[in-house]
PDB file of N, CA and C in Angstrom:
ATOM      1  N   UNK A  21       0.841  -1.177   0.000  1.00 75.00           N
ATOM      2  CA  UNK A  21       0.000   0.000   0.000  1.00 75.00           C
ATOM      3  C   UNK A  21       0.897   1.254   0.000  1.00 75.00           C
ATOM      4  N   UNK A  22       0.564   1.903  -0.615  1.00 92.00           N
ATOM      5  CA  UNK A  22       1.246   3.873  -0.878  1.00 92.00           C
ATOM      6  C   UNK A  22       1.637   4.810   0.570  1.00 92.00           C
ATOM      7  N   UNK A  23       2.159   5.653   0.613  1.00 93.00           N
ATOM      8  CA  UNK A  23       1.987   6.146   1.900  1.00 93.00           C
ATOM      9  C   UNK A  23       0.552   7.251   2.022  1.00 93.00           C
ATOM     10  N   UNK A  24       0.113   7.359   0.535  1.00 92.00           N
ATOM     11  CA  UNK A  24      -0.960   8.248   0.427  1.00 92.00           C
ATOM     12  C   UNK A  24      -2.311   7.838   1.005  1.00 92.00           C
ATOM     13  N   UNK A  25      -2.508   6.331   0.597  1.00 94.00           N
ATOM     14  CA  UNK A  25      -3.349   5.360   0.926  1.00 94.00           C
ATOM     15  C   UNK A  25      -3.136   5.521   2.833  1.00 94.00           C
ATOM     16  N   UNK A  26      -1.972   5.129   3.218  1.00 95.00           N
ATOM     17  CA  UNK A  26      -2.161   4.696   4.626  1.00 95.00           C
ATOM     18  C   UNK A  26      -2.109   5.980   5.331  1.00 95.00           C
ATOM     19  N   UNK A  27      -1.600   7.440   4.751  1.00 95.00           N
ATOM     20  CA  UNK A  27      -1.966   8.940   5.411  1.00 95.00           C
ATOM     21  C   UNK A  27      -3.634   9.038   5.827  1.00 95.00           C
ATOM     22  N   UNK A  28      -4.101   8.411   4.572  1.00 94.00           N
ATOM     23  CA  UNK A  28      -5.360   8.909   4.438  1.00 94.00           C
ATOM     24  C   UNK A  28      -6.324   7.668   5.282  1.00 94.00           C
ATOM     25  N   UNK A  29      -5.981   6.543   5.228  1.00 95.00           N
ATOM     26  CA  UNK A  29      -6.520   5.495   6.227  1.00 95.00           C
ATOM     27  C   UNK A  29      -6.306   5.802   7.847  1.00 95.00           C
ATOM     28  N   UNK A  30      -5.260   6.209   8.143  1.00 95.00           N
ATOM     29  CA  UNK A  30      -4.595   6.782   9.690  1.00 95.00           C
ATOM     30  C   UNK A  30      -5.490   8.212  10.105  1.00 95.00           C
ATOM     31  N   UNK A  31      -5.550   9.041   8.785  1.00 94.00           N
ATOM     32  CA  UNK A  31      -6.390   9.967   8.818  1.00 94.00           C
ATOM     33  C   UNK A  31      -7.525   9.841   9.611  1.00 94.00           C
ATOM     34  N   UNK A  32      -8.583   8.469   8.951  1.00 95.00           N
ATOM     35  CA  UNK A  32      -9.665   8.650   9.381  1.00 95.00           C
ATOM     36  C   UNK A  32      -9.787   7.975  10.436  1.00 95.00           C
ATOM     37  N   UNK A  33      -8.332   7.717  11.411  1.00 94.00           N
ATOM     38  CA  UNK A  33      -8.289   6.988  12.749  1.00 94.00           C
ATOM     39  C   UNK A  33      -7.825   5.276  12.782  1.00 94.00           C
ATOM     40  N   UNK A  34      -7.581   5.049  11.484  1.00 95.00           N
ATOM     41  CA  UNK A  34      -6.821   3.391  11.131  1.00 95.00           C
ATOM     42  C   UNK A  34      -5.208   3.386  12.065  1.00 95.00           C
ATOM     43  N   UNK A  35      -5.617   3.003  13.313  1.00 94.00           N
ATOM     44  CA  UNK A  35      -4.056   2.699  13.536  1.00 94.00           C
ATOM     45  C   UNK A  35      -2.980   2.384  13.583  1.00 94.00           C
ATOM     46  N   UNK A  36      -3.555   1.107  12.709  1.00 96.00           N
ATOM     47  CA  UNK A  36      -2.681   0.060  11.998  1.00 96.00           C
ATOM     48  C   UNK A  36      -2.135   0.786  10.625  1.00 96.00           C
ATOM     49  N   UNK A  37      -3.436   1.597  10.448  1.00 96.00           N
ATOM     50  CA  UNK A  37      -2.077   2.584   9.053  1.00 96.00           C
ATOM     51  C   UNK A  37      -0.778   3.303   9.454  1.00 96.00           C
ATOM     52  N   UNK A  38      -1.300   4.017  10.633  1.00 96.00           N
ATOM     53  CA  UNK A  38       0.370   4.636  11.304  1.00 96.00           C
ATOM     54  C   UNK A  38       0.938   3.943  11.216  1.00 96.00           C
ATOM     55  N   UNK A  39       0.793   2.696  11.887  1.00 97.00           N
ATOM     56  CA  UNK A  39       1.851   1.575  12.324  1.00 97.00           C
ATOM     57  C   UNK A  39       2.876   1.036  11.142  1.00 97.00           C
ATOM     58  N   UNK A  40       1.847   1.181  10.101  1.00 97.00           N
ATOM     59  CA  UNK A  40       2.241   1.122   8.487  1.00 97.00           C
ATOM     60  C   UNK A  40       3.260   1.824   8.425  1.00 97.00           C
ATOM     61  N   UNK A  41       2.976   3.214   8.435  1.00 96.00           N
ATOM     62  CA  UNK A  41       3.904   4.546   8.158  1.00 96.00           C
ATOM     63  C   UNK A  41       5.147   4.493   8.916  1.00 96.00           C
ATOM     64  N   UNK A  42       4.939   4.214  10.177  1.00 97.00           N
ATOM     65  CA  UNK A  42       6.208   4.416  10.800  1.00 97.00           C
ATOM     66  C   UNK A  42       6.834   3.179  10.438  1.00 97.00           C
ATOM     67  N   UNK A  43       6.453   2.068  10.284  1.00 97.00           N
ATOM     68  CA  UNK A  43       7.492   0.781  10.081  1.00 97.00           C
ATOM     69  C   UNK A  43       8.414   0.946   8.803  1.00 97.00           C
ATOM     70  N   UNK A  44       7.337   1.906   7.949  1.00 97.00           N
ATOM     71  CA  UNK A  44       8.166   1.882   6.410  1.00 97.00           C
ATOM     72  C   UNK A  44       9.431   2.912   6.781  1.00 97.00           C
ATOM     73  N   UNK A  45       9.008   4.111   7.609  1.00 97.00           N
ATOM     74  CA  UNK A  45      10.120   5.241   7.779  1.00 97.00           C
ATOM     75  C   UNK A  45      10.821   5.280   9.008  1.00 97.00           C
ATOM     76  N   UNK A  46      10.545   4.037   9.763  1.00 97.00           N
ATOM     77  CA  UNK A  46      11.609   4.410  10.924  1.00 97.00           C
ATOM     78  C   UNK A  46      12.461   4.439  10.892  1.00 97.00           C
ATOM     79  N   UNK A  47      13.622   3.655   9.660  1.00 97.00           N
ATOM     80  CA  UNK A  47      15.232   3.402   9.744  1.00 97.00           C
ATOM     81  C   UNK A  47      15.386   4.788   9.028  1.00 97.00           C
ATOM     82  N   UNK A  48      14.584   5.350   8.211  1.00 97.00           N
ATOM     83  CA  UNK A  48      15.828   6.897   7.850  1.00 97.00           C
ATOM     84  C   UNK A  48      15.507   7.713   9.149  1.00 97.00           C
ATOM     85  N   UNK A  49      14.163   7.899   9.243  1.00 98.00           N
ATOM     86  CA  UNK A  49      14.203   9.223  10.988  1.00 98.00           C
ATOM     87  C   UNK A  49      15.023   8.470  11.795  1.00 98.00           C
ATOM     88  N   UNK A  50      15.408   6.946  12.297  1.00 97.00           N
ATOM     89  CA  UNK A  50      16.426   6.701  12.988  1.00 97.00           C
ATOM     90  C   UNK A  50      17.692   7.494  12.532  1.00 97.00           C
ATOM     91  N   UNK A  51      17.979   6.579  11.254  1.00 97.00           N
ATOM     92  CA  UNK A  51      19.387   7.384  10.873  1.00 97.00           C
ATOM     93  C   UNK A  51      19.764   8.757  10.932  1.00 97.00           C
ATOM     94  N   UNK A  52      18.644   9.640  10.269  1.00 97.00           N
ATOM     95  CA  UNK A  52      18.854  10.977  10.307  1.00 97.00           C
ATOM     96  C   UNK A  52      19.326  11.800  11.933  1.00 97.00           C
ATOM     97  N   UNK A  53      18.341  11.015  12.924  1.00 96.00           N
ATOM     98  CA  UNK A  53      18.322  11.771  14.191  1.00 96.00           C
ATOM     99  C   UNK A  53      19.402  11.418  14.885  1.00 96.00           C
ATOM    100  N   UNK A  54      20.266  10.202  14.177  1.00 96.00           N
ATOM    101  CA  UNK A  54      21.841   9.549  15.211  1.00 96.00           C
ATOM    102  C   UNK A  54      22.549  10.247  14.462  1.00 96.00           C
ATOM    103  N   UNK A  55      22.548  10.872  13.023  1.00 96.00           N
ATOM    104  CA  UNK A  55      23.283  11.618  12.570  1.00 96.00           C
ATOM    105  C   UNK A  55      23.441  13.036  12.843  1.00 96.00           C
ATOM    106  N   UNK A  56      22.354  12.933  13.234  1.00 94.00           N
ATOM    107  CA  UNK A  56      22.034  14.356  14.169  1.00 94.00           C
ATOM    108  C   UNK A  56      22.886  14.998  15.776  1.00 94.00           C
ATOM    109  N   UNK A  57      22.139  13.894  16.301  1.00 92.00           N
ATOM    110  CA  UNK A  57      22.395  13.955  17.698  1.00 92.00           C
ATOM    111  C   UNK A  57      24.094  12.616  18.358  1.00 92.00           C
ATOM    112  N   UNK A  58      24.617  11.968  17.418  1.00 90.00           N
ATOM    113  CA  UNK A  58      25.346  11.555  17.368  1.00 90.00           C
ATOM    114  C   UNK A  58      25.516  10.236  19.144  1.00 90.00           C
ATOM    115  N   UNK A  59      24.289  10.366  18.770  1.00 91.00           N
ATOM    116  CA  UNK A  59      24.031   9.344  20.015  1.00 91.00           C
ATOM    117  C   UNK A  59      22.996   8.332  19.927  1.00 91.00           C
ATOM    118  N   UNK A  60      22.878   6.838  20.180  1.00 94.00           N
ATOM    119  CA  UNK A  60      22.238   6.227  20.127  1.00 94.00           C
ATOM    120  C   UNK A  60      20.401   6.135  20.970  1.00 94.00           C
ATOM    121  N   UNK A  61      20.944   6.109  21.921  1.00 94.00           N
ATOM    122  CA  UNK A  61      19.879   6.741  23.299  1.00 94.00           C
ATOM    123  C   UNK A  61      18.628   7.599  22.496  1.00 94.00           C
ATOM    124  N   UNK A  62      19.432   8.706  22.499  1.00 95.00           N
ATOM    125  CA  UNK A  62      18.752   9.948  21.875  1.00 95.00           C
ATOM    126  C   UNK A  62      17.665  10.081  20.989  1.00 95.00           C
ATOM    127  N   UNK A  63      19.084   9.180  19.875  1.00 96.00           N
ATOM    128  CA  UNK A  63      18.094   8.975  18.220  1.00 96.00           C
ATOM    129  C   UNK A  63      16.682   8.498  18.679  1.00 96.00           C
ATOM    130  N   UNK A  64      17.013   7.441  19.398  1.00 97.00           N
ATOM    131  CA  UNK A  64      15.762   6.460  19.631  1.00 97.00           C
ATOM    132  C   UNK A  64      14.448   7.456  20.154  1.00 97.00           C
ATOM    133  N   UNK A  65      15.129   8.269  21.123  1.00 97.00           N
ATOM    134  CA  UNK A  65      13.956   9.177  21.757  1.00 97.00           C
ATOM    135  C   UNK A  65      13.393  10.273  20.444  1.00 97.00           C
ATOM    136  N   UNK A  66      14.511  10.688  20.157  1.00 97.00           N
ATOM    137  CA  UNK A  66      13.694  11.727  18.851  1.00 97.00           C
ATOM    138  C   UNK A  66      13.222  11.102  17.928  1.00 97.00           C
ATOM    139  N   UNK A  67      13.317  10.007  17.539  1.00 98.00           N
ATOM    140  CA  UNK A  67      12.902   9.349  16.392  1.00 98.00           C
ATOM    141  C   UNK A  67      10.956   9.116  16.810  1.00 98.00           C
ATOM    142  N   UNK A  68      10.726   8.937  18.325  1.00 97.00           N
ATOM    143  CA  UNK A  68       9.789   8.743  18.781  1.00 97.00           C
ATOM    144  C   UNK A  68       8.974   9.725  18.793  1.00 97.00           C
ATOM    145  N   UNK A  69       9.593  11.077  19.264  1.00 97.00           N
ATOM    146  CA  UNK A  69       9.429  12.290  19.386  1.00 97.00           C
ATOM    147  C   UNK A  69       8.722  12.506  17.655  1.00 97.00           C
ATOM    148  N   UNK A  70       9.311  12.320  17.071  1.00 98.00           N
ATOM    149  CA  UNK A  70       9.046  12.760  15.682  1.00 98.00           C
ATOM    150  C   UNK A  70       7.772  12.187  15.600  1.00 98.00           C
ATOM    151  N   UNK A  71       7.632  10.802  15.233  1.00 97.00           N
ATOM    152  CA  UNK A  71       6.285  10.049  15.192  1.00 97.00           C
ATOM    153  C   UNK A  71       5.323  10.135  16.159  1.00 97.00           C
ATOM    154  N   UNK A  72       5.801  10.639  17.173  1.00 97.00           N
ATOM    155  CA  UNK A  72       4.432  11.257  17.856  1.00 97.00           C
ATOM    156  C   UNK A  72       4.257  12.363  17.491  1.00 97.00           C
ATOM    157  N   UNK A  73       4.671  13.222  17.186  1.00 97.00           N
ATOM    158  CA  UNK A  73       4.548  14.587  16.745  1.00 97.00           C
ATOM    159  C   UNK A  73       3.494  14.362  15.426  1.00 97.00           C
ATOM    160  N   UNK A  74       3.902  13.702  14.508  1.00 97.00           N
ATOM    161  CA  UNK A  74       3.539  13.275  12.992  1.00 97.00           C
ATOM    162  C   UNK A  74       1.942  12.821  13.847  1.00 97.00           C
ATOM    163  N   UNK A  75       1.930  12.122  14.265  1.00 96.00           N
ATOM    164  CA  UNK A  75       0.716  11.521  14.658  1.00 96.00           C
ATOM    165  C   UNK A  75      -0.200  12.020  15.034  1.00 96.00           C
ATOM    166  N   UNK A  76       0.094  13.296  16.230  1.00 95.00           N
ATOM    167  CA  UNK A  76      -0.803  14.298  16.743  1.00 95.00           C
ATOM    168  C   UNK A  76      -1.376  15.335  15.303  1.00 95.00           C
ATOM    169  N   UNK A  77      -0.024  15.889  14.125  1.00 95.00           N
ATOM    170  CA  UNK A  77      -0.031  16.618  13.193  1.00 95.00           C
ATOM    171  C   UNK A  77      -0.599  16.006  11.766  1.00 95.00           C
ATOM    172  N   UNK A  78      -1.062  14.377  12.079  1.00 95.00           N
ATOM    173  CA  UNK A  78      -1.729  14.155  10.483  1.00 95.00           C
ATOM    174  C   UNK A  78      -2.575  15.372  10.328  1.00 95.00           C
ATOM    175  N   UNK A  79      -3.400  15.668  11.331  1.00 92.00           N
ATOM    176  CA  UNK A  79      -4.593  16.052  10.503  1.00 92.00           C
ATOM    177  C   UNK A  79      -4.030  17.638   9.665  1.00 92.00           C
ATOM    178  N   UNK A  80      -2.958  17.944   9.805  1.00 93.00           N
ATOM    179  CA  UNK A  80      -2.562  18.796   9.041  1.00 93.00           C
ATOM    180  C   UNK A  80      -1.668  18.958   7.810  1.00 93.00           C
ATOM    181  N   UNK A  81      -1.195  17.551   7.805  1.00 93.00           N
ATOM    182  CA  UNK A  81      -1.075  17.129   6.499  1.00 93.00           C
ATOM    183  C   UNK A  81      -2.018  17.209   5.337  1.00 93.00           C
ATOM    184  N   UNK A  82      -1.388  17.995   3.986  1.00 91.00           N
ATOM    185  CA  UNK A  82      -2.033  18.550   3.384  1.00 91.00           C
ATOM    186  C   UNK A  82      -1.958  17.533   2.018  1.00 91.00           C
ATOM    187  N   UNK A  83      -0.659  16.993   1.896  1.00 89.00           N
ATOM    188  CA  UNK A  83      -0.744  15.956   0.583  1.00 89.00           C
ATOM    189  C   UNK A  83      -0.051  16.965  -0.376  1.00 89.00           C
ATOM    190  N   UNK A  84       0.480  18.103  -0.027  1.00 92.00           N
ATOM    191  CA  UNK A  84       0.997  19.034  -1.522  1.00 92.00           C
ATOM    192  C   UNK A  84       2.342  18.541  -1.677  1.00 92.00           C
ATOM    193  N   UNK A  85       3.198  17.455  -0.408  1.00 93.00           N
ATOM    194  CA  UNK A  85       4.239  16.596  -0.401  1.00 93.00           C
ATOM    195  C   UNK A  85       4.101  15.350  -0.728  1.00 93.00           C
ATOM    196  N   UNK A  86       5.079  14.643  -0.437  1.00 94.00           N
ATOM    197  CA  UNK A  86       5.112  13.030  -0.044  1.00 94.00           C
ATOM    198  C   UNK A  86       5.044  12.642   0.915  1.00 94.00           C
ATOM    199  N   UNK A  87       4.383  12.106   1.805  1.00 95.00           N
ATOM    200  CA  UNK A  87       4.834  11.855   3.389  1.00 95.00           C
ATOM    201  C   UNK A  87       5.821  11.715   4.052  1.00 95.00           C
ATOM    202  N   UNK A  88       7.008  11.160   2.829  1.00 95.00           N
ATOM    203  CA  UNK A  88       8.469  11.076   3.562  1.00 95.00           C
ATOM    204  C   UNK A  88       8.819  12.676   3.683  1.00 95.00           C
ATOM    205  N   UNK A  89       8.589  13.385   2.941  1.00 96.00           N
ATOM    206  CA  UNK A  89       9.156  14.999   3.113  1.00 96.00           C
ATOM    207  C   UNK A  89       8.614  15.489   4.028  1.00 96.00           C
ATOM    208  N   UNK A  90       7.404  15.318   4.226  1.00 97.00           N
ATOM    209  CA  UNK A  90       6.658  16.097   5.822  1.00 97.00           C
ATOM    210  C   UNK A  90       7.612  15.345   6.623  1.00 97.00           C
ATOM    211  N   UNK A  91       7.319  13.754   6.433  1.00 97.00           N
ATOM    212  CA  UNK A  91       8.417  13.432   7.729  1.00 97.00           C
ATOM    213  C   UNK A  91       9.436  13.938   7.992  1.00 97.00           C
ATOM    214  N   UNK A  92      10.108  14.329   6.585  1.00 97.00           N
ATOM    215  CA  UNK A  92      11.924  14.552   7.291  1.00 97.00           C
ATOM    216  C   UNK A  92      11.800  15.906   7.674  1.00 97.00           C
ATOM    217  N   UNK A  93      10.869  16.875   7.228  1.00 96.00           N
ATOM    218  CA  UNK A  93      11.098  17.816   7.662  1.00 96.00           C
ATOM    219  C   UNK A  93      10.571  17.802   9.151  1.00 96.00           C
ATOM    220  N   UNK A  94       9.867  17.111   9.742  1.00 97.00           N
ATOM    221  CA  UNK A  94       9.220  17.246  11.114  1.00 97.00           C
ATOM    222  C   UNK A  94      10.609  16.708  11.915  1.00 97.00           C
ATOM    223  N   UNK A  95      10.911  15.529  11.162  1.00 97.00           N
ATOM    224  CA  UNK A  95      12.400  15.316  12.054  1.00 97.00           C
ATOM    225  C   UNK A  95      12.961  16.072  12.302  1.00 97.00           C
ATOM    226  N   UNK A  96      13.483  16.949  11.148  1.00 97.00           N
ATOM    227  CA  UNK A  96      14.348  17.694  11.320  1.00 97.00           C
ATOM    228  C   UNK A  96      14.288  18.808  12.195  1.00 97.00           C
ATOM    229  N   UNK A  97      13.049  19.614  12.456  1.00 97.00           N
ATOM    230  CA  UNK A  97      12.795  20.564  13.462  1.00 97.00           C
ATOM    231  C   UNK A  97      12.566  20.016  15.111  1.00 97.00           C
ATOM    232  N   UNK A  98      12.312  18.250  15.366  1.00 97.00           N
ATOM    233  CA  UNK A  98      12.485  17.950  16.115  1.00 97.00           C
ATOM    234  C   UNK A  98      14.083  17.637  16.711  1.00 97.00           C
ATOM    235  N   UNK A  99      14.910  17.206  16.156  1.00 96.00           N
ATOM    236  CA  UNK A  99      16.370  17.242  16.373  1.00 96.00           C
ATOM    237  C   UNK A  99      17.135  18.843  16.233  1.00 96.00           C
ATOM    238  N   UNK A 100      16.360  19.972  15.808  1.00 95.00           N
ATOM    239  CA  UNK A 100      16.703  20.960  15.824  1.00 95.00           C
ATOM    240  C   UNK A 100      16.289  21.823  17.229  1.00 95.00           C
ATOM    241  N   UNK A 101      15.205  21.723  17.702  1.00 95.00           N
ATOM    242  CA  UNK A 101      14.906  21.975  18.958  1.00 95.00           C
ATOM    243  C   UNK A 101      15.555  20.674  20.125  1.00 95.00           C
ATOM    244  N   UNK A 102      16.158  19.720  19.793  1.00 94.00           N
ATOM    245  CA  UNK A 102      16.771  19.005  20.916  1.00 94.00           C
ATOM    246  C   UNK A 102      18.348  19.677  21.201  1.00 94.00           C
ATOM    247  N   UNK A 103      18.328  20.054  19.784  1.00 92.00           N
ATOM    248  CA  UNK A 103      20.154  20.166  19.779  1.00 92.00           C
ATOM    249  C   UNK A 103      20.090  22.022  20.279  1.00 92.00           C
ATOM    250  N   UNK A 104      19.136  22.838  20.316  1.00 91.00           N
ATOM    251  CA  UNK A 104      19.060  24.045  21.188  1.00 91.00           C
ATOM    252  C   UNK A 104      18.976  23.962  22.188  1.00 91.00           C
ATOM    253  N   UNK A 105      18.445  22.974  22.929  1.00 87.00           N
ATOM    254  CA  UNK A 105      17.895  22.697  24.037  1.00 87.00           C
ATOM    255  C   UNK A 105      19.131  22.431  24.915  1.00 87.00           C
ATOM    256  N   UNK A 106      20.009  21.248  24.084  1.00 81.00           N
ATOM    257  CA  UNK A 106      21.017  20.847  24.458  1.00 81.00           C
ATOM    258  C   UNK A 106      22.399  21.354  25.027  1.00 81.00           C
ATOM    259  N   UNK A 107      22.392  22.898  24.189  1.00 76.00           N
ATOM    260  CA  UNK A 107      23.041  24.195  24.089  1.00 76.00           C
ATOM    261  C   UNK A 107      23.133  24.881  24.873  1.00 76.00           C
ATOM    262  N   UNK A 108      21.463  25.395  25.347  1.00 71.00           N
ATOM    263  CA  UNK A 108      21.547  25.827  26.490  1.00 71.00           C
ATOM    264  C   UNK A 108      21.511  25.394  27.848  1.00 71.00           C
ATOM    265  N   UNK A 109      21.585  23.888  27.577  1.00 63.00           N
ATOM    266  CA  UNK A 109      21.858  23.031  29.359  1.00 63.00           C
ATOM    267  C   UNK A 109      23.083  22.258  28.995  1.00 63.00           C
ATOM    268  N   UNK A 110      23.830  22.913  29.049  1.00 66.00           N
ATOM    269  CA  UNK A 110      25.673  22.219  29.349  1.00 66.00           C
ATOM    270  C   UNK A 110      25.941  21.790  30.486  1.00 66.00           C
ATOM    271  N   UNK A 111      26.421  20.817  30.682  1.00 64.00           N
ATOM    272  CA  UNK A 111      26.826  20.525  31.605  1.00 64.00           C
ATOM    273  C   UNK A 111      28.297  19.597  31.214  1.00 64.00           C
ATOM    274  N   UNK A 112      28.811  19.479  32.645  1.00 65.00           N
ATOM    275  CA  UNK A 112      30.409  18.714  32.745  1.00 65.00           C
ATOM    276  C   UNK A 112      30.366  17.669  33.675  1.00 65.00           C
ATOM    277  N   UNK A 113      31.105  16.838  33.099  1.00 67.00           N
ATOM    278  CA  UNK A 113      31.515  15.433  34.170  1.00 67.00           C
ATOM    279  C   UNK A 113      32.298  15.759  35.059  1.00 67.00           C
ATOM    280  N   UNK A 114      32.034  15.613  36.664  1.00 68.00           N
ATOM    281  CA  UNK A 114      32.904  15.507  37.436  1.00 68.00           C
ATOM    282  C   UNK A 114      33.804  14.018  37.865  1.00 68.00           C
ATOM    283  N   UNK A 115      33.285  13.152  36.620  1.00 76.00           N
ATOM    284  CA  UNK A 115      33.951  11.674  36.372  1.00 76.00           C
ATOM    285  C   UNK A 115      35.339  11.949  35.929  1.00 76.00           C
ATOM    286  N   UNK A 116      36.993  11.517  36.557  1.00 76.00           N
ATOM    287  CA  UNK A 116      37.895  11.742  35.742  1.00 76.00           C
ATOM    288  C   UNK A 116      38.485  10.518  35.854  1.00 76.00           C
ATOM    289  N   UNK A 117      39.255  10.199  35.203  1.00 77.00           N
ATOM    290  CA  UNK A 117      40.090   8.932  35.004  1.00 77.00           C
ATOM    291  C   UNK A 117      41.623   9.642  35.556  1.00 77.00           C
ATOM    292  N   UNK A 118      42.036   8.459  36.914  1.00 75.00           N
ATOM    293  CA  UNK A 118      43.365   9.376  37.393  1.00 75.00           C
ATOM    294  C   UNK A 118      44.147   8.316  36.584  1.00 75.00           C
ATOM    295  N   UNK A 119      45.910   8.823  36.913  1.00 76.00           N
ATOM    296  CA  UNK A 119      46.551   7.853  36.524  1.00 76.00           C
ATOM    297  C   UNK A 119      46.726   6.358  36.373  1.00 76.00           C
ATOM    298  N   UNK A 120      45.829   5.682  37.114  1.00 79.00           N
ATOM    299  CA  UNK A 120      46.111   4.251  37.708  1.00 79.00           C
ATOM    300  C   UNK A 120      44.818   3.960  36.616  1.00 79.00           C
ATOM    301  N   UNK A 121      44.078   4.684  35.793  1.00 77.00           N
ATOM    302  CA  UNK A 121      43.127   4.080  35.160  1.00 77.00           C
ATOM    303  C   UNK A 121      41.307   3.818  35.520  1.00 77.00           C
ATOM    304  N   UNK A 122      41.401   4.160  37.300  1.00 79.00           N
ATOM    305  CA  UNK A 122      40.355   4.754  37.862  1.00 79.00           C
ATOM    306  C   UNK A 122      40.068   5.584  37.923  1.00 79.00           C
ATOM    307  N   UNK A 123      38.446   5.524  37.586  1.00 79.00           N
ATOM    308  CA  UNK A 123      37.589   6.457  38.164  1.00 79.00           C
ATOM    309  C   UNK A 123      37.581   7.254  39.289  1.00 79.00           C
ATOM    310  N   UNK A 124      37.283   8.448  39.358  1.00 78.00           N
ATOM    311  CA  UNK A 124      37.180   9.402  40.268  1.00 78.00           C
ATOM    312  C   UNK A 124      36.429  10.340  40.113  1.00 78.00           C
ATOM    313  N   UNK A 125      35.553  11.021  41.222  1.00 73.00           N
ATOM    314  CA  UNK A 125      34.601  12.191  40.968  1.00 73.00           C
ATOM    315  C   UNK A 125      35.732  13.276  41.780  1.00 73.00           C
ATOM    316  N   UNK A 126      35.195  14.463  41.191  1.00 66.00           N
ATOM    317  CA  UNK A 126      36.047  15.782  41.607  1.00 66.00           C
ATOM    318  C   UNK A 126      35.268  16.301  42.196  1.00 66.00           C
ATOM    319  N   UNK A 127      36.265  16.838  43.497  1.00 71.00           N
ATOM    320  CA  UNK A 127      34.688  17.393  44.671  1.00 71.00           C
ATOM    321  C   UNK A 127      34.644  18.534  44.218  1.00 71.00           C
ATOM    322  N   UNK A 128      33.381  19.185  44.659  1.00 71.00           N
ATOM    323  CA  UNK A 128      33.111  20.505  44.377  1.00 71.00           C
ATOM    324  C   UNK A 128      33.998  21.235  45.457  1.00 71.00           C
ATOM    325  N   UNK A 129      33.880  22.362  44.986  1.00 69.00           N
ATOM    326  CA  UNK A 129      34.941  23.069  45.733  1.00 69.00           C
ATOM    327  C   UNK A 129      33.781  24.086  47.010  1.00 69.00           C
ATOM    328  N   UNK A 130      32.977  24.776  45.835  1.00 68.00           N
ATOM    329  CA  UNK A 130      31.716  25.713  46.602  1.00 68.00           C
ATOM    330  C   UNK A 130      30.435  24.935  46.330  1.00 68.00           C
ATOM    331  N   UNK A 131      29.582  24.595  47.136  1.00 62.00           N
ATOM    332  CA  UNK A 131      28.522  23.801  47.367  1.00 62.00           C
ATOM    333  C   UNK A 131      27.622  24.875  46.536  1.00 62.00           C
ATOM    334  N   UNK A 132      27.617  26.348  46.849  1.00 64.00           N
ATOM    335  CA  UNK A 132      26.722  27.034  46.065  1.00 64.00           C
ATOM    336  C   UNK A 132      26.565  27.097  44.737  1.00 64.00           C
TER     337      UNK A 132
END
């Protein structure tokens, strides 16, 4: 079946059509979002992120695309808001590896 066919079956609440959709496109939104986020973990979560997103947003699917292009583009603004997100919450390991090859945490110096 088309992805036009199973947009429009999912449309009218067929869940098994999503299920369709995402089985056909999960390995590129996988790939795209580990290429993205360069982490395995992650991909998996945005890749989810995406297809739920897609899922809540059929009904605004318009058909003037292909479904893979809405998809990649929904990916893509979903791995684009992770990797801002990501930006502005930096953080550092206080995990260091001493000479002997162990682990060690570095104490804080000011608790505040």
């Amino acid at each position: 079946m088309e992805d036009k066919q199973l947009v429009d079956k999912a449309k009218a609440g067929d869940s098994a059509a999503f299920e369709q959709l995402v089985l056909l496109h999960q390995k590129v939104v996988y790939n795209y979002c580990l290429r993205m986020c360069g982490n395995r973990e992650d991909a998996l979560d945005l890749s989810q992120d995406a297809f739920l997103k897609a899922y809540k947003s059929l009904a605004f699917f318009k058909g003037e695309s292909s479904f893979s292009t809405w998809m990649y583009r929904l990916t893509v603004n979903v791995c684009i808001d992770f990797l801002r997100s990501r930006k502005r919450h930096k953080s550092v390991s206080l995990t260091v590896e001493n000479d002997d090859g162990e682990k060690e945490v570095l104490p804080i110096p000011d608790e505040r």
